[in-house]
mmCIF file of C-alpha atoms in Angstrom:
data_model
loop_
_atom_site.group_PDB
_atom_site.id
_atom_site.type_symbol
_atom_site.label_atom_id
_atom_site.label_comp_id
_atom_site.label_asym_id
_atom_site.label_seq_id
_atom_site.Cartn_x
_atom_site.Cartn_y
_atom_site.Cartn_z
ATOM 1 C CA MET A 1289 81.021 -28.837 12.870
ATOM 2 C CA SER A 1290 78.957 -25.742 13.512
ATOM 3 C CA LEU A 1291 75.269 -26.769 13.397
ATOM 4 C CA VAL A 1292 73.305 -29.952 14.116
ATOM 5 C CA LEU A 1293 69.757 -30.307 12.741
ATOM 6 C CA LEU A 1294 67.500 -32.810 14.490
ATOM 7 C CA ASP A 1295 64.186 -34.279 13.447
ATOM 8 C CA ILE A 1296 61.850 -34.852 16.409
ATOM 9 C CA ASP A 1297 59.457 -37.787 15.867
ATOM 10 C CA GLY A 1298 61.340 -41.027 15.420
ATOM 11 C CA THR A 1299 64.666 -39.287 16.087
ATOM 12 C CA LEU A 1300 64.528 -37.461 19.416
ATOM 13 C CA LEU A 1301 61.144 -38.912 20.432
ATOM 14 C CA GLY A 1302 60.289 -42.596 20.461
ATOM 15 C CA ALA A 1303 57.161 -44.459 21.450
ATOM 16 C CA ASP A 1304 57.258 -43.117 25.011
ATOM 17 C CA GLY A 1305 56.949 -39.535 23.744
ATOM 18 C CA GLY A 1306 59.866 -38.150 25.754
ATOM 19 C CA VAL A 1307 63.482 -37.103 25.203
ATOM 20 C CA ASP A 1308 65.812 -39.248 27.285
ATOM 21 C CA ALA A 1309 68.077 -37.567 29.858
ATOM 22 C CA ALA A 1310 71.142 -38.990 28.092
ATOM 23 C CA ILE A 1311 70.226 -37.046 24.934
ATOM 24 C CA TRP A 1312 69.936 -33.812 26.888
ATOM 25 C CA SER A 1313 73.359 -34.470 28.421
ATOM 26 C CA ALA A 1314 74.871 -35.024 24.981
ATOM 27 C CA ALA A 1315 73.241 -31.834 23.681
ATOM 28 C CA GLU A 1316 74.695 -29.879 26.582
ATOM 29 C CA ARG A 1317 78.184 -31.126 25.712
ATOM 30 C CA LEU A 1318 77.734 -29.876 22.161
ATOM 31 C CA ARG A 1319 76.537 -26.467 23.294
ATOM 32 C CA ASP A 1320 79.503 -26.190 25.670
ATOM 33 C CA ALA A 1321 81.771 -26.873 22.684
ATOM 34 C CA GLY A 1322 80.183 -24.001 20.767
ATOM 35 C CA LEU A 1323 77.949 -25.962 18.407
ATOM 36 C CA ARG A 1324 74.423 -24.823 17.580
ATOM 37 C CA LEU A 1325 71.486 -27.249 17.727
ATOM 38 C CA ALA A 1326 68.150 -26.805 15.989
ATOM 39 C CA VAL A 1327 65.075 -28.923 15.378
ATOM 40 C CA CYS A 1328 64.052 -29.682 11.796
ATOM 41 C CA THR A 1329 60.545 -31.022 12.124
ATOM 42 C CA GLY A 1330 57.111 -31.275 10.609
ATOM 43 C CA ARG A 1331 55.618 -30.218 13.924
ATOM 44 C CA THR A 1332 54.252 -26.813 14.748
ATOM 45 C CA HIS A 1333 56.349 -24.292 16.715
ATOM 46 C CA SER A 1334 54.367 -24.787 19.907
ATOM 47 C CA GLY A 1335 53.850 -27.268 22.704
ATOM 48 C CA VAL A 1336 56.307 -30.156 22.865
ATOM 49 C CA ALA A 1337 58.279 -29.143 19.766
ATOM 50 C CA LEU A 1338 58.837 -25.584 20.977
ATOM 51 C CA ASP A 1339 59.832 -26.860 24.429
ATOM 52 C CA ILE A 1340 62.398 -29.192 22.858
ATOM 53 C CA ALA A 1341 63.754 -26.432 20.613
ATOM 54 C CA ARG A 1342 64.016 -24.043 23.544
ATOM 55 C CA ARG A 1343 65.929 -26.567 25.651
ATOM 56 C CA LEU A 1344 68.247 -27.516 22.779
ATOM 57 C CA ASP A 1345 69.271 -23.966 21.862
ATOM 58 C CA ALA A 1346 66.708 -21.171 22.246
ATOM 59 C CA GLY A 1347 68.364 -18.676 19.909
ATOM 60 C CA ALA A 1348 69.033 -21.072 17.017
ATOM 61 C CA PRO A 1349 67.008 -20.965 13.775
ATOM 62 C CA HIS A 1350 64.553 -23.821 14.331
ATOM 63 C CA ILE A 1351 62.765 -25.346 11.350
ATOM 64 C CA PHE A 1352 59.073 -26.173 11.770
ATOM 65 C CA HIS A 1353 56.269 -27.300 9.438
ATOM 66 C CA ASN A 1354 58.739 -29.150 7.177
ATOM 67 C CA GLY A 1355 60.529 -25.917 6.323
ATOM 68 C CA ALA A 1356 57.523 -23.622 5.894
ATOM 69 C CA LEU A 1357 58.400 -21.746 9.084
ATOM 70 C CA VAL A 1358 61.746 -20.883 10.687
ATOM 71 C CA THR A 1359 61.783 -19.178 14.080
ATOM 72 C CA THR A 1360 63.858 -18.898 17.211
ATOM 73 C CA ALA A 1361 62.612 -20.534 20.412
ATOM 74 C CA ASP A 1362 63.180 -17.618 22.748
ATOM 75 C CA ALA A 1363 60.588 -16.591 25.331
ATOM 76 C CA GLU A 1364 59.255 -14.384 22.529
ATOM 77 C CA PRO A 1365 60.153 -16.371 19.364
ATOM 78 C CA LYS A 1366 61.397 -14.336 16.411
ATOM 79 C CA LEU A 1367 59.856 -15.163 13.029
ATOM 80 C CA LEU A 1368 62.734 -15.597 10.588
ATOM 81 C CA HIS A 1369 61.017 -17.059 7.514
ATOM 82 C CA SER A 1370 57.599 -18.297 6.338
ATOM 83 C CA ALA A 1371 56.087 -19.621 3.100
ATOM 84 C CA PRO A 1372 52.254 -19.558 2.850
ATOM 85 C CA LEU A 1373 50.063 -21.792 0.686
ATOM 86 C CA GLY A 1374 47.789 -20.398 -2.034
ATOM 87 C CA ALA A 1375 44.040 -20.052 -1.498
ATOM 88 C CA ASP A 1376 43.151 -22.250 -4.514
ATOM 89 C CA VAL A 1377 45.170 -25.168 -3.155
ATOM 90 C CA LEU A 1378 43.599 -24.775 0.266
ATOM 91 C CA ARG A 1379 40.073 -24.837 -1.213
ATOM 92 C CA ARG A 1380 40.889 -28.065 -3.058
ATOM 93 C CA LEU A 1381 42.179 -29.624 0.135
ATOM 94 C CA VAL A 1382 39.086 -28.664 2.126
ATOM 95 C CA GLY A 1383 36.772 -30.137 -0.506
ATOM 96 C CA HIS A 1384 38.795 -33.337 -0.840
ATOM 97 C CA ALA A 1385 38.977 -33.861 2.917
ATOM 98 C CA ARG A 1386 35.239 -33.380 3.283
ATOM 99 C CA ARG A 1387 34.546 -35.894 0.511
ATOM 100 C CA LEU A 1388 36.735 -38.461 2.274
ATOM 101 C CA GLU A 1389 35.317 -37.490 5.684
ATOM 102 C CA ALA A 1390 38.925 -37.161 6.809
ATOM 103 C CA THR A 1391 40.611 -34.807 9.255
ATOM 104 C CA ILE A 1392 42.677 -31.975 7.859
ATOM 105 C CA GLU A 1393 44.343 -29.214 9.855
ATOM 106 C CA PHE A 1394 45.338 -25.716 8.704
ATOM 107 C CA TYR A 1395 48.366 -24.177 10.395
ATOM 108 C CA THR A 1396 49.154 -20.480 10.594
ATOM 109 C CA ALA A 1397 52.112 -18.951 12.406
ATOM 110 C CA GLY A 1398 50.040 -18.816 15.576
ATOM 111 C CA GLU A 1399 47.152 -21.315 15.450
ATOM 112 C CA VAL A 1400 45.953 -24.672 14.161
ATOM 113 C CA TYR A 1401 42.414 -24.764 12.731
ATOM 114 C CA VAL A 1402 40.079 -27.706 12.041
ATOM 115 C CA ASP A 1403 36.511 -28.006 10.770
ATOM 116 C CA ARG A 1404 35.778 -30.101 13.848
ATOM 117 C CA ILE A 1405 37.810 -31.792 16.548
ATOM 118 C CA THR A 1406 37.715 -35.496 15.708
ATOM 119 C CA THR A 1407 39.153 -38.342 17.761
ATOM 120 C CA GLU A 1408 42.212 -38.376 15.508
ATOM 121 C CA CYS A 1409 42.644 -34.624 15.846
ATOM 122 C CA ALA A 1410 42.346 -34.803 19.638
ATOM 123 C CA ARG A 1411 45.002 -37.539 19.848
ATOM 124 C CA HIS A 1412 47.329 -35.526 17.639
ATOM 125 C CA ALA A 1413 46.744 -32.362 19.653
ATOM 126 C CA GLU A 1414 47.529 -34.202 22.886
ATOM 127 C CA VAL A 1415 50.842 -35.485 21.516
ATOM 128 C CA LEU A 1416 51.808 -32.039 20.187
ATOM 129 C CA ASP A 1417 50.495 -30.255 23.299
ATOM 130 C CA ILE A 1418 48.501 -27.789 21.215
ATOM 131 C CA ALA A 1419 44.914 -26.534 21.333
ATOM 132 C CA PRO A 1420 43.199 -26.713 17.921
ATOM 133 C CA VAL A 1421 40.537 -24.139 17.082
ATOM 134 C CA GLU A 1422 37.244 -25.280 15.510
ATOM 135 C CA ARG A 1423 36.369 -23.036 12.597
ATOM 136 C CA ASP A 1424 35.053 -23.295 9.040
ATOM 137 C CA LEU A 1425 38.276 -23.871 7.093
ATOM 138 C CA GLU A 1426 36.948 -22.040 4.050
ATOM 139 C CA GLY A 1427 36.720 -18.971 6.269
ATOM 140 C CA VAL A 1428 40.242 -19.493 7.599
ATOM 141 C CA LEU A 1429 41.800 -19.408 4.142
ATOM 142 C CA ILE A 1430 40.142 -16.069 3.412
ATOM 143 C CA ASP A 1431 41.614 -14.063 6.272
ATOM 144 C CA GLU A 1432 44.573 -16.103 7.576
ATOM 145 C CA GLU A 1433 47.994 -16.894 6.118
ATOM 146 C CA VAL A 1434 48.078 -20.693 6.106
ATOM 147 C CA ILE A 1435 51.617 -22.046 5.915
ATOM 148 C CA ARG A 1436 50.763 -25.739 5.998
ATOM 149 C CA ALA A 1437 47.888 -28.183 5.657
ATOM 150 C CA HIS A 1438 48.111 -31.492 7.472
ATOM 151 C CA TRP A 1439 46.082 -34.660 7.014
ATOM 152 C CA ILE A 1440 45.523 -37.145 9.845
ATOM 153 C CA ILE A 1441 44.203 -40.251 8.154
ATOM 154 C CA ASP A 1442 43.707 -43.997 8.301
ATOM 155 C CA PRO A 1443 46.724 -45.534 6.485
ATOM 156 C CA ALA A 1444 44.272 -47.430 4.242
ATOM 157 C CA LEU A 1445 43.086 -44.075 2.813
ATOM 158 C CA LEU A 1446 46.563 -42.692 2.182
ATOM 159 C CA ASP A 1447 46.504 -43.137 -1.595
ATOM 160 C CA GLN A 1448 43.034 -41.593 -1.891
ATOM 161 C CA ALA A 1449 44.112 -38.567 0.133
ATOM 162 C CA LEU A 1450 47.171 -38.079 -2.085
ATOM 163 C CA ALA A 1451 45.095 -38.325 -5.275
ATOM 164 C CA VAL A 1452 44.015 -34.670 -5.228
ATOM 165 C CA ASP A 1453 45.798 -32.389 -7.730
ATOM 166 C CA LEU A 1454 47.856 -29.823 -5.825
ATOM 167 C CA PRO A 1455 49.816 -27.630 -8.254
ATOM 168 C CA ALA A 1456 52.976 -25.998 -6.933
ATOM 169 C CA CYS A 1457 52.851 -27.992 -3.704
ATOM 170 C CA ASN A 1458 54.797 -30.668 -1.860
ATOM 171 C CA ALA A 1459 52.832 -33.479 -0.224
ATOM 172 C CA SER A 1460 54.852 -35.855 1.963
ATOM 173 C CA SER A 1461 53.633 -38.701 4.149
ATOM 174 C CA ALA A 1462 54.994 -39.714 7.543
ATOM 175 C CA THR A 1463 54.237 -41.740 10.643
ATOM 176 C CA SER A 1464 54.803 -41.167 14.345
ATOM 177 C CA PRO A 1465 55.762 -43.807 16.942
ATOM 178 C CA ALA A 1466 53.495 -42.000 19.400
ATOM 179 C CA LEU A 1467 50.461 -42.376 17.078
ATOM 180 C CA PRO A 1468 50.931 -45.768 15.409
ATOM 181 C CA LYS A 1469 47.311 -46.048 14.148
ATOM 182 C CA ASP A 1470 47.454 -42.873 12.051
ATOM 183 C CA ALA A 1471 49.191 -41.751 8.873
ATOM 184 C CA PHE A 1472 50.031 -38.109 8.209
ATOM 185 C CA ILE A 1473 50.326 -36.054 5.047
ATOM 186 C CA SER A 1474 51.937 -32.647 5.147
ATOM 187 C CA VAL A 1475 51.216 -30.144 2.355
ATOM 188 C CA THR A 1476 53.453 -27.117 1.876
ATOM 189 C CA SER A 1477 54.477 -24.875 -0.994
ATOM 190 C CA ALA A 1478 56.546 -26.614 -3.689
ATOM 191 C CA HIS A 1479 59.661 -24.590 -2.963
ATOM 192 C CA VAL A 1480 59.533 -25.563 0.719
ATOM 193 C CA SER A 1481 61.083 -28.614 2.374
ATOM 194 C CA LYS A 1482 63.251 -29.503 5.325
ATOM 195 C CA GLY A 1483 66.090 -29.006 2.840
ATOM 196 C CA THR A 1484 65.197 -25.367 2.158
ATOM 197 C CA GLY A 1485 64.870 -24.925 5.903
ATOM 198 C CA ALA A 1486 68.382 -26.331 6.374
ATOM 199 C CA VAL A 1487 69.753 -23.957 3.732
ATOM 200 C CA PHE A 1488 68.057 -20.982 5.376
ATOM 201 C CA ALA A 1489 69.292 -21.966 8.865
ATOM 202 C CA ALA A 1490 72.882 -22.352 7.669
ATOM 203 C CA GLU A 1491 72.785 -19.029 5.820
ATOM 204 C CA HIS A 1492 71.223 -17.310 8.827
ATOM 205 C CA LEU A 1493 74.081 -18.495 11.029
ATOM 206 C CA GLY A 1494 76.702 -17.905 8.341
ATOM 207 C CA VAL A 1495 77.899 -21.523 8.338
ATOM 208 C CA ASP A 1496 78.826 -23.901 5.517
ATOM 209 C CA LEU A 1497 76.282 -26.662 4.850
ATOM 210 C CA ALA A 1498 79.241 -29.007 4.371
ATOM 211 C CA ASP A 1499 79.899 -28.635 8.097
ATOM 212 C CA VAL A 1500 76.309 -29.342 9.181
ATOM 213 C CA VAL A 1501 75.134 -32.627 10.734
ATOM 214 C CA GLY A 1502 71.530 -33.703 10.126
ATOM 215 C CA VAL A 1503 69.597 -36.586 11.693
ATOM 216 C CA GLY A 1504 66.223 -37.959 10.580
ATOM 217 C CA ASP A 1505 64.196 -41.099 10.030
ATOM 218 C CA SER A 1506 61.462 -40.537 7.430
ATOM 219 C CA MET A 1507 61.010 -39.660 3.765
ATOM 220 C CA SER A 1508 60.276 -36.038 4.656
ATOM 221 C CA ASP A 1509 63.784 -35.814 6.142
ATOM 222 C CA ILE A 1510 65.524 -36.696 2.867
ATOM 223 C CA PRO A 1511 65.754 -33.092 1.535
ATOM 224 C CA MET A 1512 67.430 -32.024 4.790
ATOM 225 C CA LEU A 1513 69.752 -35.029 4.791
ATOM 226 C CA ASP A 1514 70.658 -34.379 1.153
ATOM 227 C CA ALA A 1515 71.446 -30.738 1.926
ATOM 228 C CA VAL A 1516 73.870 -31.226 4.824
ATOM 229 C CA GLY A 1517 77.423 -32.471 4.699
ATOM 230 C CA HIS A 1518 77.016 -35.129 7.382
ATOM 231 C CA PRO A 1519 73.602 -36.879 7.227
ATOM 232 C CA PHE A 1520 72.522 -39.654 9.594
ATOM 233 C CA ALA A 1521 69.442 -41.899 9.434
ATOM 234 C CA MET A 1522 67.959 -43.611 12.462
ATOM 235 C CA ALA A 1523 68.485 -47.379 12.178
ATOM 236 C CA ASP A 1524 64.774 -48.111 12.614
ATOM 237 C CA GLY A 1525 63.663 -45.378 10.239
ATOM 238 C CA ASP A 1526 62.123 -45.720 6.790
ATOM 239 C CA PRO A 1527 64.093 -48.410 4.886
ATOM 240 C CA GLN A 1528 64.545 -46.084 1.899
ATOM 241 C CA VAL A 1529 66.142 -43.485 4.165
ATOM 242 C CA CYS A 1530 68.400 -46.039 5.829
ATOM 243 C CA GLU A 1531 69.575 -47.310 2.445
ATOM 244 C CA ARG A 1532 70.708 -43.857 1.364
ATOM 245 C CA PHE A 1533 72.431 -42.532 4.457
ATOM 246 C CA ARG A 1534 74.807 -43.542 7.216
ATOM 247 C CA THR A 1535 72.816 -44.959 10.118
ATOM 248 C CA CYS A 1536 73.000 -44.455 13.859
ATOM 249 C CA GLY A 1537 71.158 -46.567 16.438
ATOM 250 C CA PRO A 1538 67.363 -46.902 16.777
ATOM 251 C CA VAL A 1539 65.311 -44.206 18.450
ATOM 252 C CA ASP A 1540 64.398 -46.230 21.546
ATOM 253 C CA GLN A 1541 68.109 -46.858 22.151
ATOM 254 C CA ASN A 1542 68.941 -43.138 21.906
ATOM 255 C CA GLY A 1543 70.678 -43.702 18.593
ATOM 256 C CA VAL A 1544 70.770 -39.957 17.908
ATOM 257 C CA ILE A 1545 73.547 -39.693 20.495
ATOM 258 C CA GLU A 1546 75.890 -41.421 18.022
ATOM 259 C CA ALA A 1547 75.379 -38.550 15.590
ATOM 260 C CA LEU A 1548 75.792 -35.962 18.337
ATOM 261 C CA GLU A 1549 79.049 -37.574 19.458
ATOM 262 C CA PHE A 1550 80.237 -37.619 15.839
ATOM 263 C CA ALA A 1551 79.601 -33.867 15.615
ATOM 264 C CA LEU A 1552 81.471 -33.308 18.875
ATOM 265 C CA ARG A 1553 84.473 -35.335 17.702
ATOM 266 C CA ARG A 1554 84.561 -33.493 14.394
ATOM 267 C CA CYS A 1555 84.361 -30.184 16.215
ATOM 268 C CA GLY A 1556 87.358 -31.201 18.338
ATOM 269 C CA ASP A 1557 89.297 -32.362 15.288
ATOM 270 C CA LEU A 1558 88.747 -29.013 13.574
ATOM 271 C CA GLN A 1559 89.743 -26.880 16.557
ATOM 272 C CA PRO A 1560 93.090 -25.127 16.015
ATOM 273 C CA SER A 1561 95.924 -26.670 18.019
#
């Protein structure tokens, strides 16, 4: 084992919104054994997610925005890879969101922009520990490089939000234990996923994907889990994910530690005698 990729929401973070001390202890054991740890998340590279990445392994290639951005988590993070969305797609998303009177966020490498800060947006910002900027989104797409669009929506409107035609894009839905009343849709370029992020991270470190452990819980994690040699699904994750991959315990029982201990055992088994 050489690299462990970890989803955040529903994997490292449960309903209480914190990473348990036992997980940090397990991560430290892996680092001491020479393994690298990186987040592979839909979250932005700021606030809580950046803090977690920094504490896991600051210099590792951390995957944010479902693969649209890969950076380190050093005091001054290094941008390693980004994949912006096209202006036509962004205009369609703005118009569709306004018709549905729904919240949509535009993420750049440094900011998150919204037409207006709604209740849903404020809750999301509090969980992520970010400060959204109110600005006309049509203006943002003109002079900013937007790497991801993100819906925050009532689950009852999920199908309507997904109905918009978005050529050359991926649109994946997810939930968060910390925000149980909301559904989320992440829109990135078609060639971007947590799987492409995993490939980039492995290549950046010069490691074989067959030796990589990945842990996730939702449909958006499937490309990453498919890419790595040793995928794990959280036992209380999406049923479709659990059916496809080996499971570890539920998030509120620190199930991710099972996958971390597996990586540590494999690392020991592969060490030369």
